[in-house]
PDB file of C-alpha atoms in Angstrom:
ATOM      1  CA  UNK A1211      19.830   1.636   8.151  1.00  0.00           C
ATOM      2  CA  UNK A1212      18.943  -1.763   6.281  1.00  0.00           C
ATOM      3  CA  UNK A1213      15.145  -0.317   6.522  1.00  0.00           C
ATOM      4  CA  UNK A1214      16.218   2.925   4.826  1.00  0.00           C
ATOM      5  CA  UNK A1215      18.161   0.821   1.550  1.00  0.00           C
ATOM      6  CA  UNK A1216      15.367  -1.585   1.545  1.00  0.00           C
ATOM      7  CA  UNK A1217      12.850   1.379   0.804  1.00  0.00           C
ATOM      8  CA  UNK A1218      15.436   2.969  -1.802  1.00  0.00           C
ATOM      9  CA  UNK A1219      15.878  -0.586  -3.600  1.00  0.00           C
ATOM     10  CA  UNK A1220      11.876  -0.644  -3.517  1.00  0.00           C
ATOM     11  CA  UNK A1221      11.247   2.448  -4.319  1.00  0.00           C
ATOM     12  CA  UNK A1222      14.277   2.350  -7.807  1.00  0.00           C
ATOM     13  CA  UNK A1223      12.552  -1.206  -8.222  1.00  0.00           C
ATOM     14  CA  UNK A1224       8.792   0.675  -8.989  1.00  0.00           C
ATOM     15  CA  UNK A1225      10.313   3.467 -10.677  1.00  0.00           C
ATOM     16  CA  UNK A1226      12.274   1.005 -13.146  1.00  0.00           C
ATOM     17  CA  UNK A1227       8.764  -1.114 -13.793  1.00  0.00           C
ATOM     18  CA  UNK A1228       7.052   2.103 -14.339  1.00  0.00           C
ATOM     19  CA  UNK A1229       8.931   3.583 -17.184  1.00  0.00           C
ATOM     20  CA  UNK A1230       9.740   0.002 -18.431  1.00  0.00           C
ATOM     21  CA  UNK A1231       6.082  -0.123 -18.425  1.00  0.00           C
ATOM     22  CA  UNK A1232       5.387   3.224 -20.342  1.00  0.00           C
ATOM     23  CA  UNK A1233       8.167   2.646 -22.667  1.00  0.00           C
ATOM     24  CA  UNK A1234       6.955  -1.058 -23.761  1.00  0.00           C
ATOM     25  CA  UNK A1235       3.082   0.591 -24.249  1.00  0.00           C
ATOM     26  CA  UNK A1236       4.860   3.739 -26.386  1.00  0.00           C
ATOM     27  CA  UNK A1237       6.816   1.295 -28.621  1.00  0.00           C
ATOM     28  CA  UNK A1238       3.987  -1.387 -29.208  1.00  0.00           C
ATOM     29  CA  UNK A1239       1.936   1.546 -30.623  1.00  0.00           C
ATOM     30  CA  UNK A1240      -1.316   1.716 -31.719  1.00  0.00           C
ATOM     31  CA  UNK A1241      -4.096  -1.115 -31.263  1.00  0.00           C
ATOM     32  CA  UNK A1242      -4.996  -1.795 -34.784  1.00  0.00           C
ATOM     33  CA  UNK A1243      -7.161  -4.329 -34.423  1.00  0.00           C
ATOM     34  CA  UNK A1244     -10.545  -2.079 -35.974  1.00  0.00           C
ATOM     35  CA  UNK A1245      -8.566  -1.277 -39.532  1.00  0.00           C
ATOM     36  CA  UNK A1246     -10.042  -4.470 -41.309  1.00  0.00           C
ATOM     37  CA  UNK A1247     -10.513  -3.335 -44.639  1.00  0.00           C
ATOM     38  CA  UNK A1248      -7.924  -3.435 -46.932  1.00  0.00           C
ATOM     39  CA  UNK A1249      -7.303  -1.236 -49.960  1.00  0.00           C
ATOM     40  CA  UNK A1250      -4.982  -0.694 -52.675  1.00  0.00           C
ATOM     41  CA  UNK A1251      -3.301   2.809 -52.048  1.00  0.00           C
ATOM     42  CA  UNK A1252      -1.807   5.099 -55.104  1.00  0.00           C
ATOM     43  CA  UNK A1253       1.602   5.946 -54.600  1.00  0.00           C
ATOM     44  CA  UNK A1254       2.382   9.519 -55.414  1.00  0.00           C
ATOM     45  CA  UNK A1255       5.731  11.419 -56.174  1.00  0.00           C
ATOM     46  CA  UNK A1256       8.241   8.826 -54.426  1.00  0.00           C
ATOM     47  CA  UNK A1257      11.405  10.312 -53.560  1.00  0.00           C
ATOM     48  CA  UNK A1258      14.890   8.610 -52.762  1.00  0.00           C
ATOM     49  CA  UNK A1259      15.733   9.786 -49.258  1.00  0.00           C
ATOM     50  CA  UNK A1260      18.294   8.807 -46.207  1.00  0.00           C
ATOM     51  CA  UNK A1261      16.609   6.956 -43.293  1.00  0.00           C
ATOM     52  CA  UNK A1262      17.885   6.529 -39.745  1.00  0.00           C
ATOM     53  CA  UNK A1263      18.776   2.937 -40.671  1.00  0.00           C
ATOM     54  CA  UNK A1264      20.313   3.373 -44.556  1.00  0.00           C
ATOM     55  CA  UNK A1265      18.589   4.620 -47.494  1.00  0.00           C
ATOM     56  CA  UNK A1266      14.508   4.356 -48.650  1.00  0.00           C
ATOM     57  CA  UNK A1267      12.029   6.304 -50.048  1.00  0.00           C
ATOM     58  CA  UNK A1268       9.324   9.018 -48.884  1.00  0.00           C
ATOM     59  CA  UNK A1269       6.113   9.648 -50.763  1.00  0.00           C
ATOM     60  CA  UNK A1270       2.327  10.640 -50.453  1.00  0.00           C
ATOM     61  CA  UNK A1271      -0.414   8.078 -50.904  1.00  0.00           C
ATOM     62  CA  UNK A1272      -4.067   8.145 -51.982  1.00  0.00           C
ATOM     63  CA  UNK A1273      -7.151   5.292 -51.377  1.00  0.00           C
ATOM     64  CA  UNK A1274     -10.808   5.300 -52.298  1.00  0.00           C
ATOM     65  CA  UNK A1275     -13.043   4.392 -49.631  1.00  0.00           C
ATOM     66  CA  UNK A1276     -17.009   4.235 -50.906  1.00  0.00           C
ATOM     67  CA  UNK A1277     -16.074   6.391 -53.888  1.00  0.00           C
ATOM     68  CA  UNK A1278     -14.215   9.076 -51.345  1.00  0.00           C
ATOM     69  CA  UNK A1279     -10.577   9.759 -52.082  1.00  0.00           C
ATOM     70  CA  UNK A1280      -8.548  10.112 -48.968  1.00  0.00           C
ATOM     71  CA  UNK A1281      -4.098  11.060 -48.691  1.00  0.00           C
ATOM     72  CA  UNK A1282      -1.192  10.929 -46.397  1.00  0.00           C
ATOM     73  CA  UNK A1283       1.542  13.102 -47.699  1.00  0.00           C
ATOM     74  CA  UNK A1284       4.736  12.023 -45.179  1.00  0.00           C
ATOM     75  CA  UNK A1285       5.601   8.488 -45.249  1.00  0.00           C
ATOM     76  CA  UNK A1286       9.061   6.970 -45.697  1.00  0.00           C
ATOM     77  CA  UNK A1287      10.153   3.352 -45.676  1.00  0.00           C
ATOM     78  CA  UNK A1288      13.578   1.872 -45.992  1.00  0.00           C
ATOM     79  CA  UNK A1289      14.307   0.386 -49.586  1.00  0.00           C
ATOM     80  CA  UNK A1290      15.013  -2.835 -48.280  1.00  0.00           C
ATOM     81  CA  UNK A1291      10.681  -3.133 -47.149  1.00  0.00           C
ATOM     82  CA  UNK A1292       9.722  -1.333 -50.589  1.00  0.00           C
ATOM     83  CA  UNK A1293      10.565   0.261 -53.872  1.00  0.00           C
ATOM     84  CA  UNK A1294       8.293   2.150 -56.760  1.00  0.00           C
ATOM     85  CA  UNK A1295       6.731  -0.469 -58.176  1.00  0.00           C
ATOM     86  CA  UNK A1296       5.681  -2.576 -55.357  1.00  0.00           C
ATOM     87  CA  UNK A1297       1.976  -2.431 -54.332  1.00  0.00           C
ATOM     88  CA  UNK A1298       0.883  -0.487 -51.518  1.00  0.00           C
ATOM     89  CA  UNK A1299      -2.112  -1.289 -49.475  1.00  0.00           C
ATOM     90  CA  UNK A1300      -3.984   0.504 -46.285  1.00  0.00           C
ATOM     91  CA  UNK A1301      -5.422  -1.270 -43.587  1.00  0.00           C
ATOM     92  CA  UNK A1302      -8.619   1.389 -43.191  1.00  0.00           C
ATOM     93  CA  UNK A1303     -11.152   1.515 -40.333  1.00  0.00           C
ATOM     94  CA  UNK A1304     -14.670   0.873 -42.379  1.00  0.00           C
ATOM     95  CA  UNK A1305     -16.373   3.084 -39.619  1.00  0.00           C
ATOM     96  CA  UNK A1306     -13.777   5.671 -40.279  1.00  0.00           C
ATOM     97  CA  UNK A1307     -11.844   5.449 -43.549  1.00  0.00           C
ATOM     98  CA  UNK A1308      -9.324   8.631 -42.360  1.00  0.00           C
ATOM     99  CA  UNK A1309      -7.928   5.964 -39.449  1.00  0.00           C
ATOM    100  CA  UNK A1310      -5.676   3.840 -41.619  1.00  0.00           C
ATOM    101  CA  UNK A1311      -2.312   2.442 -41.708  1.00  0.00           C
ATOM    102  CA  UNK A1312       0.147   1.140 -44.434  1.00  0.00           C
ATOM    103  CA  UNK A1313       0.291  -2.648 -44.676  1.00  0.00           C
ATOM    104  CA  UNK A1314       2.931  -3.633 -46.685  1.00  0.00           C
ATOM    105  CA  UNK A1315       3.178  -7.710 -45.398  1.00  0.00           C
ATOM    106  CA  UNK A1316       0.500  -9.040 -42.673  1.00  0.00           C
ATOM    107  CA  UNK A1317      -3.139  -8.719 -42.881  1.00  0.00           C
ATOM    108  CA  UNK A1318      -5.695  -6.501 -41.860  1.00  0.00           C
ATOM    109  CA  UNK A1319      -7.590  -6.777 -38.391  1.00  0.00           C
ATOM    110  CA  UNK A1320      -4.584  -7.511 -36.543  1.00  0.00           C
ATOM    111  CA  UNK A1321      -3.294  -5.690 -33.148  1.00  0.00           C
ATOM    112  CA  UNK A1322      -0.410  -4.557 -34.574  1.00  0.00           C
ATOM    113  CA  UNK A1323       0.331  -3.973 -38.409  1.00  0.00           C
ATOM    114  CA  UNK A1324       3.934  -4.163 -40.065  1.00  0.00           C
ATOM    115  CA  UNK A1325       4.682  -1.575 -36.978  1.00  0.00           C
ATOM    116  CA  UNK A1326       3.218   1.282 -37.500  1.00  0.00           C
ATOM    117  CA  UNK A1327       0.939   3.933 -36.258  1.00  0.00           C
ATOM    118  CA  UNK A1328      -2.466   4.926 -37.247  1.00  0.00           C
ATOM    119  CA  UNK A1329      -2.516   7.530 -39.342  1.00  0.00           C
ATOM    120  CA  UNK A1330      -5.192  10.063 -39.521  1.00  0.00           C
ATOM    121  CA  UNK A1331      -5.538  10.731 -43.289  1.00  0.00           C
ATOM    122  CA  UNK A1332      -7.113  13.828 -44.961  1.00  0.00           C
ATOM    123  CA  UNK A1333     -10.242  13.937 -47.526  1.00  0.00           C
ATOM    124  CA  UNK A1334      -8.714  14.771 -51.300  1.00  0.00           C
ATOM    125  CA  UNK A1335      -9.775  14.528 -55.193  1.00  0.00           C
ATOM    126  CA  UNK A1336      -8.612  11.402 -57.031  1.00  0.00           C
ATOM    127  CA  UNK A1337      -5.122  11.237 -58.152  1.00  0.00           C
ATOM    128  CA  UNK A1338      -4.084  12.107 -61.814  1.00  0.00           C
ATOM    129  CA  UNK A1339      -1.207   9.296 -61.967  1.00  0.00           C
ATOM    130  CA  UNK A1340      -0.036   6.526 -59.974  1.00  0.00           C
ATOM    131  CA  UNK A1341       3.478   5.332 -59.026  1.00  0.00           C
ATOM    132  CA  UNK A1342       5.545   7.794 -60.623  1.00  0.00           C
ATOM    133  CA  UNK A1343       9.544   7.009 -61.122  1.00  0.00           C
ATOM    134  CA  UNK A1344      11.503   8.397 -57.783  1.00  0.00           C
ATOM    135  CA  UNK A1345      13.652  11.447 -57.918  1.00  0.00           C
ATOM    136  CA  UNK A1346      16.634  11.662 -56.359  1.00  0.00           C
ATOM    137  CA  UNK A1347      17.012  14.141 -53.631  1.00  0.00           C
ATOM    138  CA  UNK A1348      20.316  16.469 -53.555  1.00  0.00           C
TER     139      UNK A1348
END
């Protein structure tokens, strides 16, 4: 009987490490460490929106990378990280200017970048305006 509860506590034990293990490699994200060249992005159309942790801002983006325009149309950040006004820069991969991600504090080149996930962005034209005021959503 102490045979059969050992194996059960072993076998809970691995179980436990394995989807502590999966969850840990999920939340750490994306190694970042190729997206060394930074660039200033344009913001375009912020809007005022609820987040899961108060209220912040969503808005599209734009960055030239060798005279190519690239966008991202969906990202949001909490008001208390950034505002219209405030600079935005990318953290692009100079192999592969669509793999990018927002840096709003730490440098590029790093492992992990002000937590988030690269981004795959799409090819556009150059933006008409930059940082326009935000609009208030209903």
């Amino acid at each position: 009987m102490k045979a059969v509860g050992c194996a059960v506590l072993v076998v809970v034990l691995a179980a436990g490490g394995f989807f502590g293990l999966a969850a840990w490699l999920v939340v750490r994200g994306d190694d970042q460490s190729g997206l060394t060249q930074r660039v200033e992005a344009t913001v375009l159309d912020p809007r005022e929106v609820g987040t899961g942790t108060g209220s912040g801002y969503r808005f599209a983006y734009a960055y030239e990378v060798d005279g190519q325009w690239y966008g991202y149309d969906r990202y949001v950040v909490n008001e208390r990280v950034w505002t219209p006004g405030d600079p935005v820069s990318v953290c692009v991969d100079p192999d592969d200017p669509h793999r990018h991600v927002v840096s709003l504090v730490r440098p590029c080149g790093q492992e992990r970048t002000d937590g988030n996930f690269v981004k795959e962005a799409t090819p556009r034209p150059a933006p008409e305006s930059r940082d326009q005021p935000a609009a208030r959503q209903p």
